[in-house]
Amino acid sequence: MRHLNLLPSFLIGAVAGSRSMTPGALIAGASLMGVRTPGRPAGLGSRVGKTVALVLGLGELLGDKQPSAPDRTEPGALMARALSACMAGIALAPPGRARLGGLLAMAAAVPSAFVGLEARARCTAAVGPVKGALIEDVVVVLGGLACVVSASRMDRQAGSAVDRSGVAGQTLEHAAEP
């Protein structure tokens, strides 16, 4: 069970492999709606940062359908996906495990970019380019949302367990702060 709480970090990396800006946008959107992630998302501490992340995420969803969109498996695109995954993995990692969450997310992002590209090609061949892209968008956004919500729930449950154990009435989030 101890390692299961890192699953959202790993899976958000797979999301970043398909859409590099989606993890940050989902974390920002969840935060604006009052859903807290276990970690502190870099750059998303202010309302401006959250808004920028949402705009970038929406822009990526629209821009991905353009013929001029870069190949997700080019070195620069892979680097962006790995960095985005790392930041999101840190945000979804349980307290005290941020580095491991970031590394797991990065490890998932790169192969996921290749798997996602192949899946998109097959879907496009079956239903056409626009429908294929929209199907991928739905899968990626819902999958990423599930990661964010799962991490938040796991964190709340862990915090409640700490409260019941009588550890100075702190949640894990507060106990992990320096």
mmCIF file of C-alpha atoms in Angstrom:
data_model
loop_
_atom_site.group_PDB
_atom_site.id
_atom_site.type_symbol
_atom_site.label_atom_id
_atom_site.label_comp_id
_atom_site.label_asym_id
_atom_site.label_seq_id
_atom_site.Cartn_x
_atom_site.Cartn_y
_atom_site.Cartn_z
ATOM 1 C CA MET A 1 0.000 0.000 0.000
ATOM 2 C CA ARG A 2 2.907 2.359 0.720
ATOM 3 C CA HIS A 3 3.924 2.475 -2.938
ATOM 4 C CA LEU A 4 0.352 2.682 -4.228
ATOM 5 C CA ASN A 5 0.216 6.333 -3.168
ATOM 6 C CA LEU A 6 2.808 7.054 -5.892
ATOM 7 C CA LEU A 7 0.556 5.672 -8.633
ATOM 8 C CA PRO A 8 -1.039 9.064 -9.445
ATOM 9 C CA SER A 9 2.448 10.537 -9.944
ATOM 10 C CA PHE A 10 3.414 7.733 -12.304
ATOM 11 C CA LEU A 11 0.165 7.934 -14.270
ATOM 12 C CA ILE A 12 0.224 11.731 -14.588
ATOM 13 C CA GLY A 13 3.564 11.172 -16.322
ATOM 14 C CA ALA A 14 1.787 9.031 -18.903
ATOM 15 C CA VAL A 15 -0.686 11.879 -19.404
ATOM 16 C CA ALA A 16 2.196 14.293 -19.985
ATOM 17 C CA GLY A 17 3.532 11.922 -22.632
ATOM 18 C CA SER A 18 0.472 12.680 -24.741
ATOM 19 C CA ARG A 19 -0.196 16.290 -23.739
ATOM 20 C CA SER A 20 2.612 18.159 -22.033
ATOM 21 C CA MET A 21 0.509 21.059 -20.730
ATOM 22 C CA THR A 22 -2.505 19.048 -19.599
ATOM 23 C CA PRO A 23 -1.142 17.877 -16.215
ATOM 24 C CA GLY A 24 -0.392 21.425 -15.067
ATOM 25 C CA ALA A 25 -3.740 22.660 -16.367
ATOM 26 C CA LEU A 26 -5.614 19.910 -14.536
ATOM 27 C CA ILE A 27 -3.759 20.548 -11.287
ATOM 28 C CA ALA A 28 -4.383 24.293 -11.624
ATOM 29 C CA GLY A 29 -8.067 23.801 -12.440
ATOM 30 C CA ALA A 30 -8.519 21.440 -9.514
ATOM 31 C CA SER A 31 -6.824 23.931 -7.218
ATOM 32 C CA LEU A 32 -9.126 26.718 -8.386
ATOM 33 C CA MET A 33 -12.055 24.465 -7.460
ATOM 34 C CA GLY A 34 -10.641 23.832 -3.997
ATOM 35 C CA VAL A 35 -9.084 20.409 -4.620
ATOM 36 C CA ARG A 36 -5.667 20.281 -2.979
ATOM 37 C CA THR A 37 -2.833 18.095 -4.168
ATOM 38 C CA PRO A 38 -0.412 16.503 -1.690
ATOM 39 C CA GLY A 39 2.599 18.438 -2.972
ATOM 40 C CA ARG A 40 3.143 22.036 -3.873
ATOM 41 C CA PRO A 41 2.882 22.494 -7.639
ATOM 42 C CA ALA A 42 5.708 24.694 -8.909
ATOM 43 C CA GLY A 43 4.459 27.923 -10.463
ATOM 44 C CA LEU A 44 0.840 27.279 -9.543
ATOM 45 C CA GLY A 45 0.774 29.029 -6.188
ATOM 46 C CA SER A 46 -0.937 32.159 -7.454
ATOM 47 C CA ARG A 47 -4.172 32.752 -9.308
ATOM 48 C CA VAL A 48 -2.144 34.148 -12.234
ATOM 49 C CA GLY A 49 0.001 30.990 -12.415
ATOM 50 C CA LYS A 50 -3.093 28.810 -12.354
ATOM 51 C CA THR A 51 -4.760 30.863 -15.084
ATOM 52 C CA VAL A 52 -1.652 30.697 -17.273
ATOM 53 C CA ALA A 53 -1.508 26.905 -16.824
ATOM 54 C CA LEU A 54 -5.162 26.592 -17.834
ATOM 55 C CA VAL A 55 -4.682 28.768 -20.912
ATOM 56 C CA LEU A 56 -1.590 26.793 -21.953
ATOM 57 C CA GLY A 57 -3.454 23.522 -21.486
ATOM 58 C CA LEU A 58 -6.413 24.677 -23.569
ATOM 59 C CA GLY A 59 -4.087 26.134 -26.197
ATOM 60 C CA GLU A 60 -2.277 22.827 -26.472
ATOM 61 C CA LEU A 61 -5.538 20.933 -26.956
ATOM 62 C CA LEU A 62 -6.454 23.285 -29.803
ATOM 63 C CA GLY A 63 -2.962 23.511 -31.301
ATOM 64 C CA ASP A 64 -2.520 19.756 -31.378
ATOM 65 C CA LYS A 65 -5.044 19.533 -34.195
ATOM 66 C CA GLN A 66 -3.037 21.849 -36.454
ATOM 67 C CA PRO A 67 -0.894 20.381 -39.221
ATOM 68 C CA SER A 68 2.001 22.517 -38.003
ATOM 69 C CA ALA A 69 1.957 20.881 -34.536
ATOM 70 C CA PRO A 70 5.405 19.451 -33.744
ATOM 71 C CA ASP A 71 5.936 15.724 -33.433
ATOM 72 C CA ARG A 72 5.651 14.699 -29.778
ATOM 73 C CA THR A 73 8.643 12.367 -30.116
ATOM 74 C CA GLU A 74 11.128 15.023 -31.245
ATOM 75 C CA PRO A 75 13.882 15.588 -28.647
ATOM 76 C CA GLY A 76 12.640 19.044 -27.616
ATOM 77 C CA ALA A 77 9.066 17.845 -27.253
ATOM 78 C CA LEU A 78 10.184 14.838 -25.227
ATOM 79 C CA MET A 79 12.158 17.108 -22.914
ATOM 80 C CA ALA A 80 9.129 19.360 -22.392
ATOM 81 C CA ARG A 81 6.972 16.324 -21.635
ATOM 82 C CA ALA A 82 9.502 14.953 -19.160
ATOM 83 C CA LEU A 83 9.784 18.297 -17.338
ATOM 84 C CA SER A 84 6.021 18.786 -17.270
ATOM 85 C CA ALA A 85 5.612 15.241 -15.972
ATOM 86 C CA CYS A 86 8.218 15.822 -13.280
ATOM 87 C CA MET A 87 6.482 18.952 -11.980
ATOM 88 C CA ALA A 88 3.082 17.242 -11.969
ATOM 89 C CA GLY A 89 4.511 14.086 -10.399
ATOM 90 C CA ILE A 90 5.968 16.169 -7.581
ATOM 91 C CA ALA A 91 2.612 17.888 -7.042
ATOM 92 C CA LEU A 92 0.785 14.555 -6.784
ATOM 93 C CA ALA A 93 3.399 12.750 -4.680
ATOM 94 C CA PRO A 94 2.727 12.169 -1.003
ATOM 95 C CA PRO A 95 4.654 14.312 1.484
ATOM 96 C CA GLY A 96 8.291 13.328 1.758
ATOM 97 C CA ARG A 97 8.257 11.478 -1.575
ATOM 98 C CA ALA A 98 8.303 14.374 -4.037
ATOM 99 C CA ARG A 99 11.583 13.401 -5.718
ATOM 100 C CA LEU A 100 10.442 9.845 -6.291
ATOM 101 C CA GLY A 101 7.078 11.070 -7.589
ATOM 102 C CA GLY A 102 8.817 13.374 -10.056
ATOM 103 C CA LEU A 103 11.197 10.656 -11.234
ATOM 104 C CA LEU A 104 8.374 8.140 -11.696
ATOM 105 C CA ALA A 105 6.376 10.663 -13.707
ATOM 106 C CA MET A 106 9.372 11.394 -15.942
ATOM 107 C CA ALA A 107 9.964 7.681 -16.426
ATOM 108 C CA ALA A 108 6.373 7.272 -17.617
ATOM 109 C CA ALA A 109 6.267 10.343 -19.872
ATOM 110 C CA VAL A 110 8.849 9.415 -22.485
ATOM 111 C CA PRO A 111 7.633 5.910 -23.376
ATOM 112 C CA SER A 112 4.051 7.167 -23.128
ATOM 113 C CA ALA A 113 4.776 9.704 -25.873
ATOM 114 C CA PHE A 114 5.666 6.871 -28.251
ATOM 115 C CA VAL A 115 2.776 4.644 -27.172
ATOM 116 C CA GLY A 116 0.361 7.566 -27.457
ATOM 117 C CA LEU A 117 1.622 8.432 -30.918
ATOM 118 C CA GLU A 118 1.027 4.862 -32.095
ATOM 119 C CA ALA A 119 -2.424 4.763 -30.483
ATOM 120 C CA ARG A 120 -3.337 8.076 -32.096
ATOM 121 C CA ALA A 121 -2.182 6.820 -35.514
ATOM 122 C CA ARG A 122 -4.341 3.699 -35.184
ATOM 123 C CA CYS A 123 -7.323 5.675 -33.969
ATOM 124 C CA THR A 124 -6.885 8.175 -36.800
ATOM 125 C CA ALA A 125 -6.783 5.345 -39.332
ATOM 126 C CA ALA A 126 -10.019 3.962 -37.896
ATOM 127 C CA VAL A 127 -12.108 7.122 -37.391
ATOM 128 C CA GLY A 128 -10.255 9.980 -39.097
ATOM 129 C CA PRO A 129 -7.855 12.643 -37.847
ATOM 130 C CA VAL A 130 -10.284 14.977 -36.082
ATOM 131 C CA LYS A 131 -12.208 12.249 -34.277
ATOM 132 C CA GLY A 132 -8.954 10.456 -33.450
ATOM 133 C CA ALA A 133 -7.519 13.608 -31.888
ATOM 134 C CA LEU A 134 -10.701 14.292 -29.932
ATOM 135 C CA ILE A 135 -10.805 10.738 -28.611
ATOM 136 C CA GLU A 136 -7.206 11.083 -27.464
ATOM 137 C CA ASP A 137 -8.057 14.394 -25.786
ATOM 138 C CA VAL A 138 -10.942 12.845 -23.864
ATOM 139 C CA VAL A 139 -8.854 9.874 -22.716
ATOM 140 C CA VAL A 140 -5.943 12.093 -21.673
ATOM 141 C CA VAL A 141 -8.044 14.702 -19.844
ATOM 142 C CA LEU A 142 -10.191 12.147 -18.004
ATOM 143 C CA GLY A 143 -7.126 10.062 -17.133
ATOM 144 C CA GLY A 144 -5.291 13.112 -15.832
ATOM 145 C CA LEU A 145 -8.314 14.243 -13.849
ATOM 146 C CA ALA A 146 -8.527 10.792 -12.266
ATOM 147 C CA CYS A 147 -4.849 11.096 -11.239
ATOM 148 C CA VAL A 148 -5.375 14.490 -9.593
ATOM 149 C CA VAL A 149 -8.536 13.439 -7.761
ATOM 150 C CA SER A 150 -6.969 10.149 -6.627
ATOM 151 C CA ALA A 151 -3.879 11.880 -5.251
ATOM 152 C CA SER A 152 -6.048 14.373 -3.390
ATOM 153 C CA ARG A 153 -8.225 11.628 -1.886
ATOM 154 C CA MET A 154 -5.226 9.537 -0.849
ATOM 155 C CA ASP A 155 -3.718 12.595 0.807
ATOM 156 C CA ARG A 156 -6.921 13.399 2.692
ATOM 157 C CA GLN A 157 -7.223 9.790 3.853
ATOM 158 C CA ALA A 158 -3.604 9.748 5.002
ATOM 159 C CA GLY A 159 -4.152 13.043 6.821
ATOM 160 C CA SER A 160 -7.217 11.644 8.558
ATOM 161 C CA ALA A 161 -5.269 8.561 9.625
ATOM 162 C CA VAL A 162 -2.597 10.760 11.157
ATOM 163 C CA ASP A 163 -5.259 12.806 12.960
ATOM 164 C CA ARG A 164 -6.771 9.624 14.434
ATOM 165 C CA SER A 165 -3.369 8.411 15.571
ATOM 166 C CA GLY A 166 -2.956 11.520 17.718
ATOM 167 C CA VAL A 167 0.235 12.843 16.150
ATOM 168 C CA ALA A 168 -0.085 16.395 17.432
ATOM 169 C CA GLY A 169 -3.296 16.848 15.428
ATOM 170 C CA GLN A 170 -1.332 17.523 12.252
ATOM 171 C CA THR A 171 -2.204 16.388 8.776
ATOM 172 C CA LEU A 172 0.596 14.854 6.783
ATOM 173 C CA GLU A 173 0.832 18.026 4.754
ATOM 174 C CA HIS A 174 1.590 20.105 7.822
ATOM 175 C CA ALA A 175 3.811 17.480 9.389
ATOM 176 C CA ALA A 176 5.983 17.423 6.260
ATOM 177 C CA GLU A 177 6.552 21.176 6.201
ATOM 178 C CA PRO A 178 9.962 22.348 7.377
#
